[in-house]
Amino acid sequence: MSTASFFLYKATSATLTFTAAV
């Protein structure tokens, strides 16, 4: 997995977690 893909994955996960917490 490339660094960009990993960063995108982490960013998406963080966004979903934040959305679920709201």
CSV table of N, CA and C in Angstrom, one decimal:
chain,number,residue,atom,x,y,z
A,1,MET,N,0.9,-1.2,0.0
A,1,MET,CA,0.0,0.0,0.0
A,1,MET,C,0.9,1.2,0.0
A,2,SER,N,0.6,2.2,-0.9
A,2,SER,CA,1.4,3.4,-1.0
A,2,SER,C,1.1,4.3,0.2
A,3,THR,N,2.0,5.3,0.4
A,3,THR,CA,1.8,6.2,1.5
A,3,THR,C,0.5,7.1,1.3
A,4,ALA,N,0.3,7.4,0.0
A,4,ALA,CA,-0.9,8.2,-0.3
A,4,ALA,C,-2.2,7.5,0.0
A,5,SER,N,-2.2,6.2,-0.4
A,5,SER,CA,-3.4,5.4,-0.1
A,5,SER,C,-3.6,5.2,1.4
A,6,PHE,N,-2.5,5.0,2.1
A,6,PHE,CA,-2.6,4.9,3.6
A,6,PHE,C,-3.1,6.1,4.2
A,7,PHE,N,-2.6,7.3,3.8
A,7,PHE,CA,-3.1,8.6,4.3
A,7,PHE,C,-4.6,8.8,4.0
A,8,LEU,N,-5.0,8.4,2.8
A,8,LEU,CA,-6.4,8.6,2.4
A,8,LEU,C,-7.3,7.7,3.2
A,9,TYR,N,-6.8,6.4,3.5
A,9,TYR,CA,-7.5,5.5,4.3
A,9,TYR,C,-7.7,6.0,5.7
A,10,LYS,N,-6.6,6.6,6.3
A,10,LYS,CA,-6.7,7.1,7.6
A,10,LYS,C,-7.6,8.3,7.7
A,11,ALA,N,-7.5,9.2,6.7
A,11,ALA,CA,-8.4,10.4,6.7
A,11,ALA,C,-9.8,10.0,6.6
A,12,THR,N,-10.1,9.0,5.7
A,12,THR,CA,-11.5,8.5,5.6
A,12,THR,C,-12.0,7.9,6.9
A,13,SER,N,-11.2,7.1,7.5
A,13,SER,CA,-11.6,6.4,8.8
A,13,SER,C,-11.9,7.5,9.8
A,14,ALA,N,-11.0,8.5,9.9
A,14,ALA,CA,-11.2,9.6,10.9
A,14,ALA,C,-12.5,10.3,10.6
A,15,THR,N,-12.8,10.6,9.4
A,15,THR,CA,-14.0,11.3,9.0
A,15,THR,C,-15.2,10.5,9.4
A,16,LEU,N,-15.2,9.2,9.1
A,16,LEU,CA,-16.3,8.3,9.4
A,16,LEU,C,-16.5,8.2,10.9
A,17,THR,N,-15.4,8.1,11.7
A,17,THR,CA,-15.5,8.0,13.1
A,17,THR,C,-16.1,9.3,13.7
A,18,PHE,N,-15.6,10.5,13.2
A,18,PHE,CA,-16.1,11.8,13.6
A,18,PHE,C,-17.6,11.9,13.3
A,19,THR,N,-18.0,11.5,12.1
A,19,THR,CA,-19.4,11.6,11.7
A,19,THR,C,-20.3,10.7,12.6
A,20,ALA,N,-19.8,9.5,12.9
A,20,ALA,CA,-20.6,8.6,13.8
A,20,ALA,C,-20.7,9.1,15.2
A,21,ALA,N,-19.7,9.9,15.6
A,21,ALA,CA,-19.7,10.4,17.0
A,21,ALA,C,-20.6,11.6,17.2
A,22,VAL,N,-20.9,12.3,16.1
A,22,VAL,CA,-21.8,13.5,16.2
A,22,VAL,C,-23.2,13.1,16.4
